[in-house]
Amino acid sequence: QKEVEQNSGPLSVPEGAIASLNCTYSDRGSQSFFWYRQYSGKSPELIMFIYSNGDKEDGRFTAQLNKASQYVSLLIRDSQPSDSATYLCAVNGRAGNQFYFGTGTSLTVIP
Amino acid sequence: EAGVTQSPTHLIKTRGQQATLRCSPISGHTSVYWYQQALGLGLQFLLWYDEGEERNRGNFPPRFSGRQFPNYSSELNVNALELEDSALYLCASSFSGNNEQFFGPGTRLTVL
């Protein structure tokens, strides 16, 4: 079982819609959860992090964490074509600052 | 504030050679992480350095090694290069004990 699993997509949404990206993780001891955006040919860019159960909002982005279900998600409201990228979920394993990354979900926002 | 920098941008080597990749963290960051991103695959954790010490390493053979210098910059060395080592190598940095990692632009290593 992989430490972090994401649906690889591709996920296509029309401009202005809500994009929903999901991630599950296997280590119940994980404490920190991150979402990175990676444009083609570029390095990952941190967009959200969440440590506590519930929702965390930052502009058009909302991260949701449910530790009981070992599930973390990212919602992008009012999706823009510039949001088209691969979104990587990362989880900090209990063994100290060893990040596990999912393989990413490719998002395309259609104008 | 300058971000994480990496050099070189591209590196072409042949099988059996050694490659050295370099990373300078964000000012004030003492932790440096190395990742391998092969084409079509996710990021694979390689190494974590903090305060000059290797703190953790991923599931890679010993020919992947590195070090961190007193100024917190870091080097990744890959010995006895194999074709499957061709990948984007990413360096990230963070404050010690902090989980928020910021990535550099990467070094594209091609092994012929």
GROMACS .gro file of N, CA, C and O in nm, chain A residues 31-32 34 36 38 41-46 49 51 88 92 95-104, chain B residues 31 33 35 37 41-43 45 48 56-58 88 90 94 97-106:
model
  200
   31GLN      N    1   0.093   1.384   1.100
   31GLN     CA    2   0.044   1.503   1.168
   31GLN      C    3   0.029   1.624   1.077
   31GLN      O    4  -0.041   1.719   1.111
   32SER      N    5   0.100   1.622   0.966
   32SER     CA    6   0.105   1.742   0.881
   32SER      C    7   0.072   1.704   0.737
   32SER      O    8   0.120   1.602   0.688
   34PHE      N    9   0.000   1.861   0.332
   34PHE     CA   10   0.035   1.973   0.245
   34PHE      C   11  -0.020   1.949   0.105
   34PHE      O   12  -0.030   1.836   0.058
   36TYR      N   13   0.071   2.087  -0.281
   36TYR     CA   14   0.162   2.159  -0.368
   36TYR      C   15   0.102   2.162  -0.509
   36TYR      O   16   0.033   2.069  -0.551
   38GLN      N   17   0.218   2.197  -0.909
   38GLN     CA   18   0.334   2.185  -0.996
   38GLN      C   19   0.292   2.205  -1.141
   38GLN      O   20   0.218   2.124  -1.198
   41GLY      N   21   0.704   2.112  -1.604
   41GLY     CA   22   0.843   2.155  -1.619
   41GLY      C   23   0.894   2.244  -1.506
   41GLY      O   24   1.008   2.291  -1.511
   42LYS      N   25   0.811   2.265  -1.406
   42LYS     CA   26   0.850   2.351  -1.294
   42LYS      C   27   0.856   2.270  -1.165
   42LYS      O   28   0.814   2.155  -1.159
   43SER      N   29   0.907   2.333  -1.061
   43SER     CA   30   0.915   2.265  -0.932
   43SER      C   31   0.786   2.287  -0.853
   43SER      O   32   0.710   2.381  -0.881
   44PRO      N   33   0.757   2.202  -0.755
   44PRO     CA   34   0.635   2.217  -0.675
   44PRO      C   35   0.634   2.347  -0.595
   44PRO      O   36   0.737   2.392  -0.544
   45GLU      N   37   0.515   2.402  -0.582
   45GLU     CA   38   0.495   2.527  -0.508
   45GLU      C   39   0.393   2.499  -0.397
   45GLU      O   40   0.282   2.450  -0.424
   46LEU      N   41   0.430   2.530  -0.274
   46LEU     CA   42   0.339   2.507  -0.161
   46LEU      C   43   0.221   2.602  -0.167
   46LEU      O   44   0.239   2.724  -0.177
   49PHE      N   45  -0.132   2.418   0.374
   49PHE     CA   46  -0.097   2.313   0.469
   49PHE      C   47  -0.205   2.310   0.576
   49PHE      O   48  -0.271   2.411   0.602
   51TYR      N   49  -0.301   2.107   0.966
   51TYR     CA   50  -0.255   2.019   1.073
   51TYR      C   51  -0.371   1.963   1.155
   51TYR      O   52  -0.358   1.857   1.216
   88LEU      N   53  -0.011   1.805  -0.596
   88LEU     CA   54   0.053   1.700  -0.519
   88LEU      C   55   0.012   1.708  -0.373
   88LEU      O   56   0.018   1.815  -0.312
   92ASN      N   57   0.350   1.421   0.612
   92ASN     CA   58   0.470   1.403   0.692
   92ASN      C   59   0.456   1.275   0.773
   92ASN      O   60   0.370   1.266   0.861
   95ALA      N   61   0.801   0.921   1.111
   95ALA     CA   62   0.944   0.900   1.130
   95ALA      C   63   1.024   1.027   1.114
   95ALA      O   64   1.139   1.024   1.075
   96GLY      N   65   0.963   1.141   1.137
   96GLY     CA   66   1.038   1.264   1.144
   96GLY      C   67   1.076   1.328   1.013
   96GLY      O   68   1.176   1.292   0.953
   97ASN      N   69   0.999   1.422   0.969
   97ASN     CA   70   1.033   1.503   0.853
   97ASN      C   71   1.062   1.424   0.727
   97ASN      O   72   1.141   1.467   0.644
   98GLN      N   73   1.006   1.307   0.715
   98GLN     CA   74   1.014   1.237   0.587
   98GLN      C   75   0.880   1.252   0.520
   98GLN      O   76   0.779   1.199   0.565
   99PHE      N   77   0.881   1.329   0.413
   99PHE     CA   78   0.759   1.355   0.341
   99PHE      C   79   0.728   1.242   0.245
   99PHE      O   80   0.817   1.191   0.176
  100TYR      N   81   0.603   1.207   0.237
  100TYR     CA   82   0.555   1.116   0.135
  100TYR      C   83   0.464   1.195   0.041
  100TYR      O   84   0.370   1.259   0.086
  101PHE      N   85   0.496   1.188  -0.085
  101PHE     CA   86   0.417   1.259  -0.184
  101PHE      C   87   0.331   1.161  -0.263
  101PHE      O   88   0.375   1.050  -0.295
  102GLY      N   89   0.209   1.205  -0.294
  102GLY     CA   90   0.130   1.131  -0.390
  102GLY      C   91   0.184   1.156  -0.530
  102GLY      O   92   0.269   1.243  -0.551
  103THR      N   93   0.133   1.081  -0.625
  103THR     CA   94   0.179   1.097  -0.763
  103THR      C   95   0.115   1.215  -0.833
  103THR      O   96   0.154   1.251  -0.942
  104GLY      N   97   0.017   1.278  -0.765
  104GLY     CA   98  -0.041   1.400  -0.819
  104GLY      C   99  -0.167   1.378  -0.900
  104GLY      O  100  -0.186   1.272  -0.961
  142SER      N  101   1.731   2.315   0.733
  142SER     CA  102   1.701   2.181   0.682
  142SER      C  103   1.698   2.182   0.530
  142SER      O  104   1.642   2.273   0.469
  144TYR      N  105   1.627   1.909   0.199
  144TYR     CA  106   1.573   1.780   0.157
  144TYR      C  107   1.603   1.760   0.009
  144TYR      O  108   1.599   1.855  -0.068
  146TYR      N  109   1.492   1.523  -0.332
  146TYR     CA  110   1.391   1.435  -0.390
  146TYR      C  111   1.429   1.401  -0.533
  146TYR      O  112   1.492   1.481  -0.602
  148GLN      N  113   1.244   1.301  -0.894
  148GLN     CA  114   1.117   1.293  -0.966
  148GLN      C  115   1.144   1.240  -1.105
  148GLN      O  116   1.183   1.314  -1.195
  152LEU      N  117   0.648   0.982  -1.262
  152LEU     CA  118   0.639   0.929  -1.127
  152LEU      C  119   0.631   1.043  -1.026
  152LEU      O  120   0.661   1.157  -1.057
  153GLY      N  121   0.592   1.009  -0.907
  153GLY     CA  122   0.585   1.110  -0.802
  153GLY      C  123   0.721   1.142  -0.745
  153GLY      O  124   0.822   1.083  -0.783
  154LEU      N  125   0.723   1.235  -0.653
  154LEU     CA  126   0.848   1.270  -0.586
  154LEU      C  127   0.886   1.158  -0.490
  154LEU      O  128   0.804   1.114  -0.409
  156PHE      N  129   1.139   1.065  -0.185
  156PHE     CA  130   1.228   1.123  -0.087
  156PHE      C  131   1.364   1.054  -0.089
  156PHE      O  132   1.372   0.930  -0.084
  159TRP      N  133   1.746   1.383   0.395
  159TRP     CA  134   1.716   1.502   0.473
  159TRP      C  135   1.837   1.536   0.558
  159TRP      O  136   1.888   1.451   0.630
  167ASN      N  137   1.766   1.160   0.791
  167ASN     CA  138   1.683   1.053   0.740
  167ASN      C  139   1.715   1.032   0.593
  167ASN      O  140   1.763   1.124   0.526
  168ARG      N  141   1.696   0.909   0.545
  168ARG     CA  142   1.714   0.885   0.403
  168ARG      C  143   1.604   0.792   0.355
  168ARG      O  144   1.549   0.712   0.431
  169GLY      N  145   1.572   0.807   0.231
  169GLY     CA  146   1.469   0.725   0.170
  169GLY      C  147   1.524   0.592   0.122
  169GLY      O  148   1.640   0.557   0.148
  199LEU      N  149   1.447   1.446  -1.264
  199LEU     CA  150   1.458   1.580  -1.208
  199LEU      C  151   1.489   1.564  -1.060
  199LEU      O  152   1.417   1.494  -0.989
  201LEU      N  153   1.513   1.746  -0.711
  201LEU     CA  154   1.464   1.866  -0.646
  201LEU      C  155   1.519   1.877  -0.505
  201LEU      O  156   1.526   1.778  -0.432
  205SER      N  157   1.367   2.412   0.467
  205SER     CA  158   1.270   2.456   0.567
  205SER      C  159   1.346   2.499   0.692
  205SER      O  160   1.465   2.471   0.708
  208GLY      N  161   1.277   2.178   1.226
  208GLY     CA  162   1.158   2.142   1.302
  208GLY      C  163   1.028   2.190   1.241
  208GLY      O  164   0.922   2.167   1.296
  209ASN      N  165   1.038   2.255   1.126
  209ASN     CA  166   0.919   2.305   1.059
  209ASN      C  167   0.893   2.220   0.936
  209ASN      O  168   0.985   2.181   0.865
  210ASN      N  169   0.768   2.192   0.909
  210ASN     CA  170   0.737   2.100   0.799
  210ASN      C  171   0.716   2.166   0.664
  210ASN      O  172   0.701   2.098   0.565
  211GLU      N  173   0.711   2.298   0.661
  211GLU     CA  174   0.679   2.363   0.534
  211GLU      C  175   0.805   2.374   0.449
  211GLU      O  176   0.896   2.451   0.478
  212GLN      N  177   0.807   2.295   0.345
  212GLN     CA  178   0.923   2.288   0.258
  212GLN      C  179   0.901   2.372   0.134
  212GLN      O  180   0.793   2.371   0.075
  213PHE      N  181   1.006   2.440   0.093
  213PHE     CA  182   1.003   2.523  -0.026
  213PHE      C  183   1.106   2.469  -0.124
  213PHE      O  184   1.222   2.447  -0.087
  214PHE      N  185   1.062   2.451  -0.247
  214PHE     CA  186   1.144   2.381  -0.345
  214PHE      C  187   1.225   2.475  -0.433
  214PHE      O  188   1.181   2.587  -0.465
  215GLY      N  189   1.340   2.426  -0.473
  215GLY     CA  190   1.420   2.492  -0.575
  215GLY      C  191   1.372   2.452  -0.713
  215GLY      O  192   1.280   2.370  -0.727
  216PRO      N  193   1.434   2.506  -0.818
  216PRO     CA  194   1.390   2.481  -0.955
  216PRO      C  195   1.429   2.343  -1.008
  216PRO      O  196   1.376   2.298  -1.109
  217GLY      N  197   1.522   2.276  -0.939
  217GLY     CA  198   1.558   2.141  -0.979
  217GLY      C  199   1.678   2.136  -1.071
  217GLY      O  200   1.715   2.234  -1.135
   0.00000   0.00000   0.00000
